[in-house]
GROMACS .gro file of C-alpha atoms in nm:
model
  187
    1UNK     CA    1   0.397   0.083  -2.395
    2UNK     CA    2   0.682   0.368  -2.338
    3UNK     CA    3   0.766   0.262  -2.011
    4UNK     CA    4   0.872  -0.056  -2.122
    5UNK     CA    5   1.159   0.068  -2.247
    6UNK     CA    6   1.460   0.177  -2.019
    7UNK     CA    7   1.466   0.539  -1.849
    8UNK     CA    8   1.111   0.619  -1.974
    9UNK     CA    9   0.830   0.690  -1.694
   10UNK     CA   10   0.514   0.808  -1.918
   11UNK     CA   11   0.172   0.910  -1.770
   12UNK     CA   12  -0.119   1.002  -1.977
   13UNK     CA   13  -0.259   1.324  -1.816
   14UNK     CA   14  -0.560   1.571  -1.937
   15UNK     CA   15  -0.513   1.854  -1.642
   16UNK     CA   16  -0.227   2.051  -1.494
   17UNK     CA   17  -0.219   1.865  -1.113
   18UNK     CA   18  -0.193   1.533  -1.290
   19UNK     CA   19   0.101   1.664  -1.548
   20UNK     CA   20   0.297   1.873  -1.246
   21UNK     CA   21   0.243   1.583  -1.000
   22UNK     CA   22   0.353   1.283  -1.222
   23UNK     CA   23   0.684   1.463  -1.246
   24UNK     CA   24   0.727   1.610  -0.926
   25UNK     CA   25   0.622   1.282  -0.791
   26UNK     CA   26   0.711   0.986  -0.976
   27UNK     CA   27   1.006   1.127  -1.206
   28UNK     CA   28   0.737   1.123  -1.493
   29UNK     CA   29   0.957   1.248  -1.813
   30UNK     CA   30   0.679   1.144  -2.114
   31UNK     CA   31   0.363   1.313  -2.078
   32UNK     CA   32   0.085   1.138  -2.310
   33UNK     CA   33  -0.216   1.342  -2.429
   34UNK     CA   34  -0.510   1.180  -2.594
   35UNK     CA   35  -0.676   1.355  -2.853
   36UNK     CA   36  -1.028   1.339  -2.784
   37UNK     CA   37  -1.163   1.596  -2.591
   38UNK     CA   38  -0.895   1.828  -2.559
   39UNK     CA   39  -0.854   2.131  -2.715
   40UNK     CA   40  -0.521   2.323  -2.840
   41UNK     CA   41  -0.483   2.573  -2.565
   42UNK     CA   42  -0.573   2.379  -2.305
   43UNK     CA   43  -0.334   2.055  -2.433
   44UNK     CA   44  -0.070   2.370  -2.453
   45UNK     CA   45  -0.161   2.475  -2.070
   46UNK     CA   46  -0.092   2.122  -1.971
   47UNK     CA   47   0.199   2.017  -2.153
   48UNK     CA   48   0.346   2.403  -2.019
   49UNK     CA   49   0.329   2.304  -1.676
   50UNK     CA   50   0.469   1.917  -1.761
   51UNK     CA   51   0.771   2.142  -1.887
   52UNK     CA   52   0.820   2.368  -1.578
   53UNK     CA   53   0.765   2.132  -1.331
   54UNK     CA   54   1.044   2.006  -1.132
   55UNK     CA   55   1.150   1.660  -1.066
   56UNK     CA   56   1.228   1.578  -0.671
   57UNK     CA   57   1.446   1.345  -0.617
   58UNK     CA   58   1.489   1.338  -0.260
   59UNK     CA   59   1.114   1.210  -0.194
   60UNK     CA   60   1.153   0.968  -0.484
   61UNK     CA   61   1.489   0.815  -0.307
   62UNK     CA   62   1.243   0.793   0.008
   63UNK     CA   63   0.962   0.608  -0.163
   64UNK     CA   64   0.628   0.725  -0.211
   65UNK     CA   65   0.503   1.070  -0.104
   66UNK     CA   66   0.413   1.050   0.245
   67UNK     CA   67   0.028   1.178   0.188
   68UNK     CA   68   0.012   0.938  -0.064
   69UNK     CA   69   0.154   0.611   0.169
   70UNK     CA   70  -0.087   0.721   0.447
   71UNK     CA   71  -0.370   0.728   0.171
   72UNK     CA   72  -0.285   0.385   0.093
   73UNK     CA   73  -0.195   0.256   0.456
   74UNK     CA   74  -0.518   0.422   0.578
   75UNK     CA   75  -0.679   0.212   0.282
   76UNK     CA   76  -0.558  -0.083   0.392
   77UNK     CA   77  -0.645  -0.101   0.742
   78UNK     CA   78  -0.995   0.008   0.671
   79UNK     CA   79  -1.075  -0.240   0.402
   80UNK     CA   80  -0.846  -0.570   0.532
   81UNK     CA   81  -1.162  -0.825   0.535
   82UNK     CA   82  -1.170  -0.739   0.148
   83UNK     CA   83  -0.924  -0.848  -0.183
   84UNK     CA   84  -0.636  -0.607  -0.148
   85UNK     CA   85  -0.434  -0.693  -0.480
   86UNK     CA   86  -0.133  -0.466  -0.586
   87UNK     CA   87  -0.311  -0.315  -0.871
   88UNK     CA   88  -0.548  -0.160  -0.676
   89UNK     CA   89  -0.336  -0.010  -0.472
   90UNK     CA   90  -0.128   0.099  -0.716
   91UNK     CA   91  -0.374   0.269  -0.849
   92UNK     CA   92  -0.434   0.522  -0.575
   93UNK     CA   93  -0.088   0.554  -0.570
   94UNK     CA   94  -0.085   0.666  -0.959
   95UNK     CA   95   0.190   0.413  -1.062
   96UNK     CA   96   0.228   0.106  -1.254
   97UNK     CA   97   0.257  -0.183  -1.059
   98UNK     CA   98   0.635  -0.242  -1.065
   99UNK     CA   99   0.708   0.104  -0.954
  100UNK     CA  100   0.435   0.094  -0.653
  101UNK     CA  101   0.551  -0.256  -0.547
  102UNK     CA  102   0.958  -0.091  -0.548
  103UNK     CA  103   0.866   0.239  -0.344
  104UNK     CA  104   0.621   0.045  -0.096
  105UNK     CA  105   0.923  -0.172  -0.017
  106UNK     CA  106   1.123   0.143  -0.022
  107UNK     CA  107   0.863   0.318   0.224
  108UNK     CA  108   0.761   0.052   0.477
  109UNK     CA  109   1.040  -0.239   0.444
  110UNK     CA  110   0.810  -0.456   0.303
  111UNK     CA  111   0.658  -0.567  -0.016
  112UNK     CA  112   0.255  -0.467  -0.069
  113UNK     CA  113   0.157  -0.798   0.007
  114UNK     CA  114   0.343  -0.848   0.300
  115UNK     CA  115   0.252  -0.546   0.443
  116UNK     CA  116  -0.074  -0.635   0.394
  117UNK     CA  117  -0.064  -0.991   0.601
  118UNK     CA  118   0.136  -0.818   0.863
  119UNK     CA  119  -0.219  -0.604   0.920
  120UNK     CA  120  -0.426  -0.853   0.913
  121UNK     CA  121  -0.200  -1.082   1.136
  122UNK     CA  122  -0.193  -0.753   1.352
  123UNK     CA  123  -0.560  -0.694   1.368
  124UNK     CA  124  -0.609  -1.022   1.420
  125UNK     CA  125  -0.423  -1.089   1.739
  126UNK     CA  126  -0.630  -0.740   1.883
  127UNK     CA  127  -0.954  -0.972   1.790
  128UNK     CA  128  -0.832  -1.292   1.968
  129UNK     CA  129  -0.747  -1.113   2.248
  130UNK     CA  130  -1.186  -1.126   2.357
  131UNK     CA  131  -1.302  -1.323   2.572
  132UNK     CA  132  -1.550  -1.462   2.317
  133UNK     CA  133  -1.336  -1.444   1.948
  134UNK     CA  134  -1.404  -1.745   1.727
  135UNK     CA  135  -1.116  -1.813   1.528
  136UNK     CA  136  -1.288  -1.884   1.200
  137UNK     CA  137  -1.457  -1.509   1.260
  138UNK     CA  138  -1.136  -1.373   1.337
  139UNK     CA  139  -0.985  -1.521   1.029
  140UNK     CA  140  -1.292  -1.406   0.773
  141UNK     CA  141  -1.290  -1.109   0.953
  142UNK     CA  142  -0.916  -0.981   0.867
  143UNK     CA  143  -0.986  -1.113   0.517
  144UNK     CA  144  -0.872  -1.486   0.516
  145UNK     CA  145  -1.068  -1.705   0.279
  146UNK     CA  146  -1.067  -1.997   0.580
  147UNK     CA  147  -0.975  -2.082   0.871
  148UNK     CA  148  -0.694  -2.341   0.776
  149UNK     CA  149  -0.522  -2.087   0.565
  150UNK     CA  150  -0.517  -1.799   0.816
  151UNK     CA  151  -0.396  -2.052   1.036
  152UNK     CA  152  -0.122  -2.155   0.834
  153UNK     CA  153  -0.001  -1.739   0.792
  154UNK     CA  154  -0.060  -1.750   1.168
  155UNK     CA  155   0.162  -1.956   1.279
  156UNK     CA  156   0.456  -1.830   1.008
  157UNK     CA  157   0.426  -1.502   1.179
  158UNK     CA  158   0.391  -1.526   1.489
  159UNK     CA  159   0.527  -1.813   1.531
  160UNK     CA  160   0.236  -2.031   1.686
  161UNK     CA  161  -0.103  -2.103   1.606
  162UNK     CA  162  -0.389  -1.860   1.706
  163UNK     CA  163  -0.550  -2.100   1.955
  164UNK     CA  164  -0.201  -2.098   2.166
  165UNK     CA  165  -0.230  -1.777   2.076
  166UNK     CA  166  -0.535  -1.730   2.281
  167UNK     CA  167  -0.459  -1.943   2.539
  168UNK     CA  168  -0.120  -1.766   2.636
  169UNK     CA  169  -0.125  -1.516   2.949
  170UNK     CA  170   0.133  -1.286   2.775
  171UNK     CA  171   0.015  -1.131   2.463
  172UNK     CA  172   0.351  -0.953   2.365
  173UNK     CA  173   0.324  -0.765   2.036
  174UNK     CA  174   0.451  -0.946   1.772
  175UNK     CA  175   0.708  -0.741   1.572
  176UNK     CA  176   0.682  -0.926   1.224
  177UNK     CA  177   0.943  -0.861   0.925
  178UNK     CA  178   1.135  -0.617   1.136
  179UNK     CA  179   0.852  -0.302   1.119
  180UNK     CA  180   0.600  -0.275   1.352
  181UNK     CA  181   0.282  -0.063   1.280
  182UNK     CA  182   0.346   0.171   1.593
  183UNK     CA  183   0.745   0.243   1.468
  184UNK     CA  184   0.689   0.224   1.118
  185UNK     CA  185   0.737   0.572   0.960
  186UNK     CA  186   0.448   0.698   0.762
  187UNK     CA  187   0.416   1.055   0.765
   0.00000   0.00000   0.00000
């Protein structure tokens, strides 16, 4: 409920890494302690390093951490025939989803869920590429619920379908949304 309001960015944290990394991090300036379970000195130890820690900028006006964007890039590529919905990811990244959604964009030039149809459009034209690739397994493959709406993202991206796709005798990378995976930066 705090970081509804303007200027707050509140975590709730119960150990030092969390408190020192949600400000170093994410500009975290409200630390949140529940009650249960904690005990004085150890609710002292953590809200003593939430004090001392430093906020740093510089990453923050790059986007997310770099560890943290190849967690989540790494992530994606793995799991791409499976749901990838902005809370989840935002949840490895230890941010709401507002903030993840504004420092993915930040990171990579495109929004989450963008990013994520660019890899499956990607890993997709590596599949349709054999000999023997079905479209309809290529399309439940990258994570497409059928064939006529993988199509459909297809043909917006690359700019024809995926059975021309097959059938042409150049396949030229497609460089979709200005970022390709080989030149995108994600140390």
């Amino acid at each position: 409920m705090a970081n509804k309001h303007p200027g707050i960015r509140a975590a709730l944290c119960h150990d030092l890494n969390s408190a020192r990394q949600g400000v170093q991090d994410d500009g975290m300036n409200l630390l949140v302690m529940g009650g249960y379970g904690l005990t004085p000195d150890w609710a002292c130890e953590v809200a003593g390093t939430f004090i001392h820690a430093t906020y740093l900028p510089p990453e923050q006006a790059l986007g997310i951490p770099p560890r943290r964007l190849a967690r989540i890039v790494e992530h994606i590529r793995k799991n791409l025939d499976t749901p990838l919905a902005v809370g989840t990811l935002s949840r490895m990244a230890q941010m709401s989803q507002s903030h993840f959604s504004k420092m993915f964009k930040l990171s990579t030039g495109l929004a989450p869920h963008q990013f994520v149809l660019q890899e499956r459009i990607n890993r997709s034209q590596e599949l349709l590429r054999k000999d023997d690739a079905k479209i309809v397994d290529v399309a439940l493959e990258v994570g497409f619920e059928n064939q006529a709406h993988f199509t459909t993202v297809f043909g917006n991206l690359v700019g024809m379908t995926p059975r021309q796709f097959q059938r042409s005798s150049d396949y030229e990378p497609t460089v979709m949304y200005g970022h390709s995976l080989e030149t995108a930066q994600i140390w």
